XYZ file of C-alpha atoms in Angstrom:
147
model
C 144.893 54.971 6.105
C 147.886 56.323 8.061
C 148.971 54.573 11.219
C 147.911 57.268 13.282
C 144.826 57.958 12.027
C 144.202 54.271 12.294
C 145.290 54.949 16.332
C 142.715 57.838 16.644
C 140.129 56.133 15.032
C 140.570 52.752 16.952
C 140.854 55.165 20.396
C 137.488 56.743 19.391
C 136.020 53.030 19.638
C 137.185 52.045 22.445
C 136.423 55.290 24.156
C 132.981 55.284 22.713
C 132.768 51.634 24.078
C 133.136 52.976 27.797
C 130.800 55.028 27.711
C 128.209 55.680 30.506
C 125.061 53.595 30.216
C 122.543 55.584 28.375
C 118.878 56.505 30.365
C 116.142 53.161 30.407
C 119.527 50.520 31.560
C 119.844 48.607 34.583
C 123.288 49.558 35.716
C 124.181 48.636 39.340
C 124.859 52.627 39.616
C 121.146 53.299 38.102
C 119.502 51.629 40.428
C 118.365 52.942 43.435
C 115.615 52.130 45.106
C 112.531 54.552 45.327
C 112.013 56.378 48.962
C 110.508 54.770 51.589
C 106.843 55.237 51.516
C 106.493 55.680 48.468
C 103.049 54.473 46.208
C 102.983 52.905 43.120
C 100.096 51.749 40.472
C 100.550 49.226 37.820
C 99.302 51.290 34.133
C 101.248 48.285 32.091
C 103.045 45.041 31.437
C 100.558 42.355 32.392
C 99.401 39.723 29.276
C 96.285 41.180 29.645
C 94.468 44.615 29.963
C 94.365 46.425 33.114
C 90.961 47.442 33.765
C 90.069 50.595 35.637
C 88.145 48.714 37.936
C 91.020 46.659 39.197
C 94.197 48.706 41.069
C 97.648 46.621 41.392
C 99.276 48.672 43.984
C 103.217 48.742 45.155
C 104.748 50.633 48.288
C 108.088 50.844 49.738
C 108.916 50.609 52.844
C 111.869 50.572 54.930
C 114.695 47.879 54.691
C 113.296 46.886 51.049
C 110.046 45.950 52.000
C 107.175 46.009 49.741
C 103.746 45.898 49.663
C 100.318 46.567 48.128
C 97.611 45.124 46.561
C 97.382 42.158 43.820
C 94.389 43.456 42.335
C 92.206 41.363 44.631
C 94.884 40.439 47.655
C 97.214 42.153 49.950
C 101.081 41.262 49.493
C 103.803 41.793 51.188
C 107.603 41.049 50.271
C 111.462 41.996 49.877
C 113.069 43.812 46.713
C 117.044 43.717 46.840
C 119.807 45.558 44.709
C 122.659 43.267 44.798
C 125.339 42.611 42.155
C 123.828 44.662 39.503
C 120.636 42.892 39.753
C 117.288 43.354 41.442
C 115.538 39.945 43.500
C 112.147 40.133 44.620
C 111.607 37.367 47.552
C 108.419 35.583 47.308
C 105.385 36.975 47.585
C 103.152 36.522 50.722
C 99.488 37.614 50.314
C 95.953 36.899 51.780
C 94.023 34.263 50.716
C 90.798 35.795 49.813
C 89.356 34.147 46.654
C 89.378 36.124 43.726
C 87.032 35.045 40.170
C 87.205 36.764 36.992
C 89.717 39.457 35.804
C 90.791 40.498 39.133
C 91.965 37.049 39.900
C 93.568 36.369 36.732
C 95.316 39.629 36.617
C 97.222 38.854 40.255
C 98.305 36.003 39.032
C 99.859 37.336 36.243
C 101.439 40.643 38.365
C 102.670 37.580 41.279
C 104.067 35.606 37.976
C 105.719 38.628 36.869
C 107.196 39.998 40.190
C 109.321 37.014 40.668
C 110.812 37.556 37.199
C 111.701 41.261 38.021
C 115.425 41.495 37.251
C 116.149 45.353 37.373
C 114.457 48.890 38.070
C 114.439 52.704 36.859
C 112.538 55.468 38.363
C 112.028 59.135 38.152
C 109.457 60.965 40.318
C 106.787 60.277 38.020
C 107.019 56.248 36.811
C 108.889 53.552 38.243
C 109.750 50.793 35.382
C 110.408 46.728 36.540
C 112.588 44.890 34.341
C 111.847 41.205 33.796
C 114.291 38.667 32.941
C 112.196 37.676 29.817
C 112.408 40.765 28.422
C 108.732 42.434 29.624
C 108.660 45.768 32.096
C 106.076 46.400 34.417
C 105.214 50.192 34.520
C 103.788 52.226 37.344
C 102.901 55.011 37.966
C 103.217 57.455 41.148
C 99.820 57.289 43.406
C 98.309 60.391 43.251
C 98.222 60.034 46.926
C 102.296 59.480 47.367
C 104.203 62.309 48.014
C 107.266 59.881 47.092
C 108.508 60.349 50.482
């Protein structure tokens, strides 16, 4: 191969190499955080099946506050962009007692929403990234406007 088709080709790669993330990444410049007000419902990403019986709810409010249901308890936290990286502060909720699925199901979504790492959204699903490699999807609530 000639020397400067060795130079194009090895300029392709490198420019190919800087390209712009591709849709579904976590790039700081991807992630923005849905509007304020805006309602959420869990359709995937838990161990186990979500029943239709039991709604995992998640609204945003202003300053990165979020809220919603557990399945069985209220919550209420903080969600953070910073560095390229999304942090969910712990997660306050009420104490009611909750047996069966409903019970184990928060669990699992307050297990998985201190491992959330990253987000996407469009105006129709919002996608959590974990650090361990799961996503929690939701859904817009029928009742959201998004705004």
């Amino acid at each position: 191969m000639s020397a400067s088709r060795l130079l194009i080709v090895a300029a392709m790669l490198l420019l190919s190499a800087c390209e712009a993330p591709t849709e579904g990444t976590n790039s700081a410049a991807s992630m923005v955080m849905p509007p304020n007000g805006s309602k959420w419902q869990l359709v995937s990403g838990l161990p186990d099946k979500l029943p239709a019986e039991v709604t995992i709810s998640l609204q945003f409010g202003v300053d990165g506050s979020i809220s919603g249901t557990g399945g069985c308890n209220l919550y209420r936290s903080h969600m953070s962009i910073e560095g390229g990286s999304v942090t969910v502060s712990p997660i306050v909720a009420s104490k009611r007692g909750c047996l069966g699925p409903a019970g184990q199901l928060e669990s699992q979504f307050f297990t998985a929403m201190s491992k959330v790492s990253g987000l996407s959204s469009d105006a129709a699903n919002l996608r959590l990234a974990l650090s361990d490699g799961g996503e929690l999807l939701f859904e817009v609530d029928g009742d959201s406007s998004g705004k």
